[in-house]
Short mmCIF file of C-alpha atoms and ligand atoms in Angstrom, two decimals:
data_model
loop_
_atom_site.label_atom_id
_atom_site.label_comp_id
_atom_site.label_asym_id
_atom_site.label_seq_id
_atom_site.Cartn_x
_atom_site.Cartn_y
_atom_site.Cartn_z
CA MET A 1 185.90 137.79 -20.33
CA ASN A 2 185.92 136.55 -16.92
CA LYS A 3 188.85 137.31 -15.05
CA ALA A 4 190.37 133.89 -13.99
CA THR A 5 193.85 132.15 -12.55
CA GLU A 6 195.67 129.22 -12.47
CA ALA A 7 194.89 127.14 -9.72
CA ASN A 8 197.22 123.97 -9.26
CA PHE A 9 196.02 120.64 -7.09
CA ASP A 10 198.64 119.06 -5.93
CA GLY A 11 198.73 115.07 -5.12
CA LEU A 12 199.42 114.21 -1.53
CA VAL A 13 201.32 111.16 -1.43
CA GLY A 14 200.03 108.35 -0.06
CA PRO A 15 201.32 106.57 2.97
CA THR A 16 202.25 102.95 0.64
CA HIS A 17 204.38 105.15 -1.58
CA ASN A 18 207.47 102.85 -2.43
CA TYR A 19 209.74 102.15 -5.72
CA SER A 20 208.92 98.65 -7.18
CA GLY A 21 210.11 99.34 -10.61
CA LEU A 22 206.19 99.24 -12.47
CA SER A 23 206.88 101.47 -15.60
CA PHE A 24 208.28 100.70 -17.85
CA GLY A 25 209.86 103.17 -20.16
CA ASN A 26 210.21 105.40 -16.94
CA VAL A 27 214.15 105.17 -16.65
CA ALA A 28 214.04 106.14 -13.00
CA SER A 29 211.19 103.87 -11.95
CA LEU A 30 213.36 100.98 -13.23
CA ASN A 31 216.64 102.12 -11.71
CA ASN A 32 215.00 102.22 -8.42
CA SER A 33 212.83 99.22 -7.80
CA THR A 34 214.69 97.83 -5.22
CA ARG A 35 215.42 100.78 -2.78
CA ALA A 36 213.77 100.85 0.39
CA SER A 37 211.22 104.46 0.27
CA ASN A 38 210.50 107.35 2.61
CA PRO A 39 206.47 107.40 2.50
CA LYS A 40 206.65 109.79 5.10
CA ALA A 41 209.36 112.39 3.70
CA ALA A 42 207.53 111.69 0.28
CA ALA A 43 204.23 113.64 1.81
CA LYS A 44 206.41 115.55 3.01
CA GLN A 45 208.91 116.65 0.54
CA GLY A 46 204.73 117.21 -1.65
CA LEU A 47 202.91 119.69 1.46
CA THR A 48 206.72 122.00 1.29
CA LYS A 49 205.95 122.77 -2.10
CA MET A 50 202.72 123.42 -2.14
CA LYS A 51 202.75 125.75 0.69
CA ALA A 52 205.51 127.52 -0.88
CA LEU A 53 203.41 128.22 -3.97
CA ALA A 54 200.23 129.37 -1.60
CA ASP A 55 202.94 131.78 0.15
CA MET A 56 203.75 133.13 -3.35
CA GLY A 57 200.28 133.76 -3.78
CA PHE A 58 199.14 130.78 -6.36
CA VAL A 59 195.87 129.44 -5.48
CA GLN A 60 196.86 125.85 -4.31
CA GLY A 61 194.89 122.71 -3.56
CA VAL A 62 195.48 119.21 -2.67
CA LEU A 63 193.94 116.08 -4.62
CA ALA A 64 193.99 113.15 -1.31
CA PRO A 65 195.72 109.93 -1.72
CA HIS A 66 193.79 106.79 -2.98
CA GLU A 67 193.15 103.92 -0.64
CA ARG A 68 196.29 101.14 -1.72
CA PRO A 69 196.82 98.34 -1.11
CA HIS A 70 193.66 97.87 -3.26
CA ILE A 71 191.56 94.90 -1.94
CA PRO A 72 188.92 95.82 -4.34
CA THR A 73 191.04 95.09 -7.35
CA LEU A 74 192.70 91.94 -5.59
CA ARG A 75 189.18 90.52 -5.44
CA LYS A 76 187.94 91.07 -8.23
CA LEU A 77 190.82 88.95 -9.54
CA GLY A 78 189.98 86.26 -7.56
CA PHE A 79 191.36 86.19 -4.30
CA ALA A 80 189.12 85.67 -1.63
CA GLY A 81 188.48 85.80 2.21
CA SER A 82 189.35 88.63 4.70
CA ASP A 83 191.75 90.94 3.81
CA THR A 84 194.28 89.84 5.82
CA LYS A 85 193.70 86.57 4.20
CA VAL A 86 193.79 88.25 0.78
CA LEU A 87 197.19 89.38 1.26
CA GLU A 88 198.47 86.91 2.13
CA GLN A 89 197.46 84.10 -0.71
CA VAL A 90 198.83 87.67 -3.39
CA THR A 91 201.75 87.32 -1.21
CA LYS A 92 202.20 84.30 -1.54
CA GLN A 93 200.70 83.71 -5.72
CA ALA A 94 201.94 86.99 -7.19
CA PRO A 95 203.99 89.44 -5.00
CA LYS A 96 204.45 91.55 -7.94
CA LEU A 97 200.98 92.09 -8.27
CA LEU A 98 200.19 93.25 -5.02
CA ALA A 99 203.00 95.60 -5.92
CA ALA A 100 201.20 96.98 -8.26
CA VAL A 101 197.80 97.33 -6.21
CA SER A 102 200.01 99.40 -3.59
CA SER A 103 201.37 101.84 -6.22
CA ALA A 104 200.86 105.45 -4.40
CA SER A 105 201.49 106.46 -8.03
CA CYS A 106 198.02 108.45 -7.83
CA MET A 107 200.02 111.67 -6.49
CA TRP A 108 200.90 112.49 -10.03
CA THR A 109 197.95 114.18 -10.56
CA ALA A 110 199.50 115.54 -13.74
CA ASN A 111 198.19 111.87 -14.91
CA ALA A 112 194.13 112.29 -13.48
CA ALA A 113 192.80 114.04 -16.05
CA THR A 114 192.97 116.91 -18.47
CA VAL A 115 190.77 119.89 -17.71
CA SER A 116 189.55 122.50 -20.32
CA PRO A 117 188.61 125.96 -18.40
CA SER A 118 185.49 127.45 -19.05
CA GLY A 119 186.76 130.08 -21.27
CA ASP A 120 187.69 127.21 -23.82
CA THR A 121 184.36 124.93 -23.42
CA SER A 122 181.05 125.83 -25.46
CA ASP A 123 179.11 125.36 -22.28
CA GLY A 124 181.50 127.58 -20.16
CA ARG A 125 181.60 125.21 -17.51
CA VAL A 126 185.06 123.58 -16.53
CA HIS A 127 185.05 120.17 -17.84
CA PHE A 128 187.05 116.76 -16.30
CA THR A 129 187.97 113.91 -18.04
CA PRO A 130 190.51 111.42 -15.38
CA ALA A 131 192.66 109.60 -17.52
CA ASN A 132 192.20 105.88 -18.37
CA LEU A 133 196.29 105.62 -17.59
CA ILE A 134 195.63 102.25 -19.22
CA ASN A 135 199.16 101.36 -20.69
CA LYS A 136 200.56 100.53 -16.96
CA PHE A 137 198.22 98.03 -14.97
CA HIS A 138 198.87 100.01 -11.50
CA ARG A 139 197.62 103.63 -13.31
CA SER A 140 194.63 102.02 -14.98
CA ILE A 141 193.46 101.33 -11.57
CA GLU A 142 193.11 105.02 -10.34
CA HIS A 143 190.29 106.58 -12.63
CA GLU A 144 187.39 105.86 -10.13
CA THR A 145 188.59 107.01 -7.29
CA THR A 146 189.96 109.87 -9.27
CA GLY A 147 186.70 111.16 -10.36
CA ALA A 148 185.44 110.59 -7.05
CA ILE A 149 187.49 112.63 -5.43
CA LEU A 150 187.39 115.48 -8.48
CA GLN A 151 183.75 115.40 -8.36
CA ALA A 152 183.98 116.18 -4.37
CA THR A 153 186.72 118.67 -5.44
CA PHE A 154 184.54 121.32 -8.04
CA LYS A 155 181.91 119.64 -6.63
CA ASP A 156 179.08 122.62 -8.54
CA GLU A 157 177.24 121.48 -11.99
CA ILE A 158 176.71 125.04 -12.92
CA HIS A 159 180.38 125.60 -12.88
CA PHE A 160 181.42 122.16 -13.02
CA SER A 161 181.45 119.36 -15.57
CA HIS A 162 182.72 115.53 -15.11
CA HIS A 163 183.46 113.05 -17.65
CA ASN A 164 183.87 109.55 -17.67
CA ALA A 165 187.35 108.53 -19.04
CA LEU A 166 187.47 106.84 -22.45
CA PRO A 167 187.27 102.95 -23.24
CA ASN A 168 189.67 100.85 -21.61
CA VAL A 169 191.71 100.00 -24.27
CA ASP A 170 195.32 100.83 -26.05
CA HIS A 171 193.60 102.85 -28.74
CA PHE A 172 191.94 105.40 -26.66
CA GLY A 173 195.59 105.16 -23.98
CA ASP A 174 195.23 108.97 -22.07
CA GLU A 175 197.71 110.01 -20.10
CA GLY A 176 195.88 113.47 -19.03
CA ALA A 177 197.13 116.84 -18.63
CA ALA A 178 201.24 115.53 -18.95
CA ASN A 179 200.65 115.27 -22.11
CA HIS A 180 198.09 118.58 -22.71
CA THR A 181 199.18 122.49 -22.76
CA ARG A 182 197.11 125.31 -22.96
CA PHE A 183 198.60 129.01 -24.06
CA CYS A 184 196.36 132.00 -24.27
CA ASP A 185 197.14 135.69 -22.93
CA GLN A 186 194.69 136.48 -20.08
CA TYR A 187 193.20 132.83 -18.82
CA GLY A 188 189.67 133.83 -18.61
CA GLU A 189 190.15 134.58 -22.15
CA GLN A 190 189.16 131.52 -25.22
CA GLY A 191 192.72 129.81 -24.95
CA ILE A 192 194.49 127.54 -26.94
CA GLU A 193 194.49 123.76 -26.23
CA PHE A 194 197.48 121.81 -27.45
CA PHE A 195 197.31 118.10 -27.19
CA VAL A 196 200.31 115.77 -27.27
CA TYR A 197 200.62 111.83 -28.10
CA GLY A 198 202.56 109.10 -28.11
CA MET A 199 201.46 107.31 -31.48
CA GLU A 200 198.09 107.36 -33.64
CA ALA A 201 196.24 104.26 -32.44
CA PHE A 202 194.26 103.65 -35.65
CA ASN A 203 197.26 104.13 -38.71
CA GLN A 204 199.74 101.02 -38.22
CA ASP A 205 201.54 103.12 -40.69
CA SER A 206 202.34 105.67 -38.65
CA PRO A 207 205.42 106.79 -36.74
CA ARG A 208 205.90 105.12 -33.37
CA PRO A 209 208.90 104.26 -30.82
CA THR A 210 210.12 100.96 -30.38
CA LYS A 211 211.67 100.40 -27.32
CA PHE A 212 209.41 101.94 -24.97
CA PRO A 213 205.31 102.75 -25.18
CA ALA A 214 203.61 105.25 -26.82
CA ARG A 215 201.46 105.17 -23.86
CA HIS A 216 198.81 108.40 -25.27
CA THR A 217 197.29 108.45 -28.48
CA LEU A 218 196.05 111.08 -30.80
CA GLU A 219 192.61 108.96 -30.45
CA ALA A 220 192.26 109.95 -27.09
CA SER A 221 193.44 113.35 -26.99
CA GLN A 222 190.75 114.00 -30.48
CA ALA A 223 187.86 111.99 -28.09
CA VAL A 224 188.84 114.32 -25.01
CA ALA A 225 188.52 117.49 -27.38
CA ARG A 226 185.23 116.86 -28.42
CA ALA A 227 183.89 115.67 -24.90
CA HIS A 228 184.86 119.21 -23.54
CA GLY A 229 183.25 120.80 -26.15
CA LEU A 230 186.70 123.02 -27.91
CA SER A 231 186.15 124.53 -31.19
CA ASP A 232 188.55 122.89 -33.75
CA LYS A 233 190.85 126.03 -34.87
CA GLN A 234 191.77 126.26 -31.25
CA VAL A 235 193.55 122.80 -30.76
CA VAL A 236 196.34 121.78 -32.15
CA TYR A 237 198.04 118.50 -32.10
CA ALA A 238 201.55 117.24 -31.87
CA GLN A 239 203.08 114.42 -31.98
CA GLN A 240 205.77 113.40 -29.62
CA ASN A 241 209.45 112.05 -31.10
CA PRO A 242 209.75 108.46 -30.88
CA ALA A 243 212.90 108.83 -29.84
CA VAL A 244 212.64 109.85 -27.46
CA ILE A 245 210.44 108.23 -25.84
CA ASP A 246 212.51 105.13 -26.47
CA ALA A 247 215.13 107.46 -24.57
CA GLY A 248 213.64 107.61 -21.38
CA VAL A 249 210.63 111.03 -22.14
CA PHE A 250 207.55 108.78 -21.32
CA HIS A 251 204.86 111.40 -20.69
CA ASN A 252 205.62 115.48 -23.08
CA ASP A 253 205.44 116.51 -19.37
CA VAL A 254 209.23 115.59 -19.23
CA ILE A 255 210.96 117.38 -22.38
CA ALA A 256 208.32 120.75 -22.69
CA VAL A 257 206.53 123.08 -20.61
CA GLY A 258 204.25 125.45 -21.39
CA ASN A 259 201.85 128.80 -20.66
CA ARG A 260 200.39 131.00 -21.55
CA ASN A 261 202.69 133.02 -24.12
CA THR A 262 204.93 130.74 -23.58
CA HIS A 263 206.07 127.49 -24.85
CA PHE A 264 209.83 125.80 -23.45
CA TYR A 265 211.20 122.66 -24.83
CA HIS A 266 213.76 120.95 -26.07
CA GLN A 267 214.67 120.53 -29.70
CA GLU A 268 214.28 116.86 -29.98
CA ALA A 269 210.62 116.66 -27.80
CA PHE A 270 208.44 116.72 -31.27
CA LEU A 271 208.33 114.66 -34.62
CA ASP A 272 207.87 117.45 -36.95
CA THR A 273 209.49 120.90 -34.85
CA ALA A 274 208.63 123.72 -37.66
CA LYS A 275 204.50 122.25 -38.09
CA MET A 276 204.15 122.58 -34.19
CA LYS A 277 205.25 125.84 -34.30
CA GLN A 278 203.61 126.90 -37.61
CA ASP A 279 200.37 125.43 -35.71
CA LEU A 280 200.75 127.67 -32.60
CA LEU A 281 201.19 130.46 -33.96
CA LYS A 282 198.50 129.90 -36.59
CA ALA A 283 196.06 129.18 -33.85
CA TRP A 284 197.60 132.15 -31.59
CA GLY A 285 196.62 134.30 -34.89
CA ASP A 286 197.45 138.52 -35.61
CA ARG A 287 199.29 138.81 -32.24
CA ALA A 288 202.43 136.09 -33.43
CA SER A 289 205.32 138.54 -32.12
CA GLN A 290 203.97 138.48 -28.35
CA PHE A 291 204.51 134.16 -28.60
CA HIS A 292 207.19 132.96 -26.92
CA LEU A 293 208.94 129.75 -28.43
CA ILE A 294 212.07 128.47 -26.59
CA GLU A 295 213.50 126.43 -28.02
CA VAL A 296 216.64 124.48 -26.23
CA PRO A 297 219.08 122.52 -28.67
CA SER A 298 220.36 119.39 -28.30
CA ASN A 299 224.12 120.56 -28.66
CA ARG A 300 223.14 122.88 -25.31
CA ILE A 301 221.09 120.22 -23.37
CA SER A 302 221.30 116.44 -24.23
CA ILE A 303 218.34 114.26 -23.81
CA GLU A 304 220.06 112.42 -21.25
CA ASP A 305 220.58 115.42 -18.97
CA CYS A 306 216.71 116.56 -19.76
CA VAL A 307 215.49 113.15 -17.89
CA GLN A 308 218.12 112.97 -15.32
CA SER A 309 217.52 116.46 -14.60
CA TYR A 310 214.09 116.91 -15.49
CA LEU A 311 214.10 120.55 -16.01
CA PHE A 312 211.14 120.34 -18.55
CA ASN A 313 209.08 119.10 -15.61
CA SER A 314 208.85 122.23 -13.79
CA GLN A 315 205.96 124.35 -13.67
CA LEU A 316 205.95 127.47 -15.63
CA LEU A 317 203.84 129.94 -13.24
CA SER A 318 203.06 133.51 -14.01
CA ARG A 319 203.48 135.86 -11.48
CA GLY A 320 202.28 138.59 -13.58
CA ASP A 321 202.50 139.49 -17.32
CA ASN A 322 205.55 138.79 -18.69
CA ASP A 323 206.66 137.67 -15.14
CA MET A 324 207.59 133.93 -15.01
CA VAL A 325 208.92 131.74 -12.47
CA LEU A 326 210.08 128.40 -13.20
CA VAL A 327 210.19 125.77 -10.40
CA VAL A 328 212.15 122.67 -10.89
CA PRO A 329 213.47 120.27 -9.09
CA GLY A 330 216.80 120.01 -6.89
CA GLU A 331 218.40 117.50 -9.94
CA CYS A 332 218.65 120.58 -11.65
CA GLU A 333 221.39 122.50 -9.82
CA ASN A 334 223.15 119.16 -9.80
CA ASN A 335 223.64 118.96 -13.40
CA SER A 336 225.93 122.06 -13.71
CA THR A 337 225.10 121.71 -17.53
CA VAL A 338 221.55 122.17 -16.87
CA TRP A 339 222.22 124.90 -13.79
CA ASN A 340 224.41 127.18 -15.96
CA TYR A 341 221.63 127.14 -18.74
CA LEU A 342 219.09 128.27 -16.12
CA ASN A 343 221.06 130.95 -14.84
CA GLU A 344 221.41 132.41 -18.20
CA LEU A 345 217.65 132.19 -19.07
CA VAL A 346 216.61 134.10 -16.10
CA GLU A 347 219.03 136.89 -17.44
CA GLY A 348 217.82 137.06 -21.16
CA GLN A 349 215.24 138.56 -22.75
CA SER A 350 212.43 135.59 -21.98
CA PRO A 351 209.74 136.02 -19.66
CA ILE A 352 211.56 133.36 -17.65
CA ASN A 353 213.01 135.60 -15.19
CA GLU A 354 213.10 133.63 -11.85
CA ILE A 355 214.43 129.62 -10.99
CA LYS A 356 212.63 127.75 -7.84
CA MET A 357 213.96 124.79 -6.80
CA PHE A 358 212.16 122.31 -4.48
CA ASP A 359 213.65 119.02 -2.95
CA LEU A 360 211.10 116.13 -4.33
CA LYS A 361 213.69 113.21 -4.35
CA GLN A 362 211.00 111.19 -2.68
CA SER A 363 209.09 111.16 -5.99
CA MET A 364 211.71 112.20 -8.11
CA SER A 365 213.01 108.35 -7.49
CA ASN A 366 209.99 107.54 -9.79
CA GLY A 367 210.16 109.78 -12.42
CA GLY A 368 207.82 112.89 -10.92
CA GLY A 369 209.04 116.06 -10.70
CA PRO A 370 207.13 119.40 -9.61
CA ALA A 371 204.92 119.30 -13.15
CA CYS A 372 203.99 115.65 -12.73
CA LEU A 373 202.52 116.37 -9.15
CA ARG A 374 200.04 118.77 -9.61
CA LEU A 375 197.15 119.27 -12.19
CA ARG A 376 196.44 122.52 -13.03
CA VAL A 377 192.48 124.20 -13.07
CA VAL A 378 191.91 127.25 -14.78
CA LEU A 379 189.17 128.86 -12.66
CA THR A 380 187.04 132.72 -12.74
CA ASP A 381 186.55 133.49 -9.11
CA ALA A 382 183.38 132.79 -9.21
CA GLU A 383 184.42 129.37 -10.02
CA CYS A 384 187.01 129.24 -7.39
CA LYS A 385 184.42 130.02 -4.90
CA ALA A 386 182.64 126.82 -5.68
CA VAL A 387 185.42 124.67 -5.30
CA ASN A 388 185.58 122.89 -1.99
CA PRO A 389 187.63 125.29 0.76
CA SER A 390 188.44 122.35 2.73
CA THR A 391 191.00 121.40 0.13
CA LEU A 392 192.42 124.80 -0.28
CA MET A 393 196.16 125.18 0.75
CA SER A 394 196.43 127.54 3.92
CA ASN A 395 198.70 127.40 7.09
CA THR A 396 196.30 125.83 8.90
CA LEU A 397 195.03 123.32 6.57
CA PHE A 398 199.77 122.41 6.24
CA GLU A 399 200.08 122.46 10.28
CA ARG A 400 196.99 120.00 10.17
CA LEU A 401 197.90 117.85 6.82
CA ASN A 402 201.63 117.76 8.49
CA GLN A 403 200.56 116.08 11.91
CA TRP A 404 198.56 113.75 10.02
CA VAL A 405 201.10 112.52 8.36
CA ASP A 406 203.48 112.33 11.48
CA LYS A 407 200.56 110.71 12.96
CA HIS A 408 200.12 107.94 10.42
CA TYR A 409 203.01 107.55 7.80
CA ARG A 410 206.30 105.46 8.21
CA ASP A 411 209.95 106.52 7.44
CA GLU A 412 210.53 103.66 5.79
CA LEU A 413 208.93 101.22 2.97
CA ARG A 414 210.17 98.11 1.22
CA GLU A 415 208.40 95.75 -1.31
CA ALA A 416 208.31 93.23 1.07
CA ASP A 417 206.60 95.54 3.91
CA LEU A 418 203.14 95.58 1.63
CA ALA A 419 202.47 92.16 2.62
CA ASP A 420 201.72 93.17 6.17
CA PRO A 421 198.11 94.05 7.25
CA GLN A 422 199.14 96.88 9.50
CA LEU A 423 200.08 98.78 6.45
CA LEU A 424 196.99 98.08 5.58
CA LEU A 425 194.58 98.86 8.39
CA GLU A 426 197.69 102.41 8.85
CA SER A 427 196.48 103.48 5.33
CA HIS A 428 192.59 103.10 6.13
CA THR A 429 192.87 104.79 9.18
CA ALA A 430 194.82 107.65 8.00
CA LEU A 431 192.50 108.47 4.70
CA ASP A 432 189.04 107.92 6.25
CA GLU A 433 190.94 111.07 8.55
CA LEU A 434 191.76 112.32 5.58
CA THR A 435 188.49 112.91 4.30
CA GLN A 436 186.96 114.32 6.96
CA ILE A 437 189.90 116.89 7.37
CA LEU A 438 189.17 117.59 3.61
CA ASN A 439 185.34 117.07 3.68
CA LEU A 440 185.36 114.66 0.29
CA GLY A 441 182.49 112.44 1.55
CA SER A 442 182.40 108.67 0.96
CA VAL A 443 185.22 108.47 -1.65
CA TYR A 444 186.95 104.95 -0.74
CA GLU A 445 184.93 101.66 -1.43
CA PHE A 446 186.03 100.86 1.74
CA GLN A 447 184.05 103.29 3.60
CA ARG A 448 180.86 101.96 1.73
N1 SUO B 1 203.68 111.86 -14.30
C1 SUO B 1 205.40 110.90 -13.29
C2 SUO B 1 204.53 109.26 -13.28
C3 SUO B 1 205.43 108.83 -13.20
C4 SUO B 1 204.94 106.94 -12.86
N2 SUO B 1 205.36 106.42 -12.01
C5 SUO B 1 204.80 105.48 -11.34
O1 SUO B 1 204.09 105.16 -11.36
C6 SUO B 1 206.27 104.55 -10.79
C7 SUO B 1 205.57 103.37 -9.73
C8 SUO B 1 206.56 102.40 -9.61
O2 SUO B 1 207.52 101.80 -10.17
O3 SUO B 1 206.74 101.94 -7.85
C9 SUO B 1 204.60 107.02 -14.05
O4 SUO B 1 205.46 106.32 -14.66
O5 SUO B 1 203.68 107.01 -14.60
#
């Protein structure tokens, strides 16, 4: 077994971060659709979390934002002429479309891709499949650039294998790592990959939500498991409880989080909790007593409190064997039921023995907590050395990115501002400079 560690790659918030109510089924996105955003504060809140984790000794990387408004999409949809002309026309004819192609939603890199570490894959490489995010138009335009950025970050073909996104249809709706968790004893050994889905696409009679969409299908997860070369006995599937999707749990990472030998989840998260436990314990094998199932009962914390506080959208990080820290959003402290629970949890017998809290309000107001903002990539020492070093957080990079944000970002943005041709120019200038800072090459269409 190779020694390995879990790295976190956070999405850097882009200059057009705004609230426009694009995500039906995501309570925060719908509730905040008329508010002004603060892109500068949003980017800095994210950077503060990344830096704090790097300072705690974790490997922390940065994934660049995408070009927005995305003019190439508007051109595909028939708008023509200069960029300014395109903006002018779309503003007049289809303002909601402009909002959709302007979203900074690629910041939530838990949805960027599904990643399988080399310990799990048949060819011994780390595999990446960008998520097609087909359920929301504004997110369905992410996967190509995501793929380009992942390839510029994890370049070496000896260590890294990059797949295309799955077919762009609802049957293969894929929301990436937000619905994927890996359990293991040590990171470098073969682990259990746990795929959670919202519905079975090819089985009309199977249970599914009635109010909000199930974004992710079983068939998508199966395709990713095949493409990554995972062995059947190391893969476990579980269906989300349709009722919690209808209550605002649009991704499983709003209601469950896992790391190594610990699964922390809500009693109502899964359609069949007993089966989920049985399947995980079976895959875990003969050391079942070392696997921790921390189930939060409904009479302790309601689904509504989970959705409001984002308790489970936390990062569960190992500082050593049986020593984990839970990184939660500030909203958890403001909810006394959740806060009391967390204090009891760290004092109890579970491996979770510290809580760290971050102010991520700008992202939270669009339904993205600490876990949404990061893509986990388990890397051996050799793989870690092969990562593009300019993307790894350090004192220098932290300072450089803060200066970059100060120079290029606005501190207030409303939906109406998205029509401003100056914003497009600012965004291109900023991203062009960023590709140099992160040494990414020409990953954006406007650079080619
Ligand atoms: N993992 C968290 C994802 C949050 C994301 N929100 C958004 O896209 C909201 C954008 C807006 O409404 O402006 C989503 O729902 O997929």
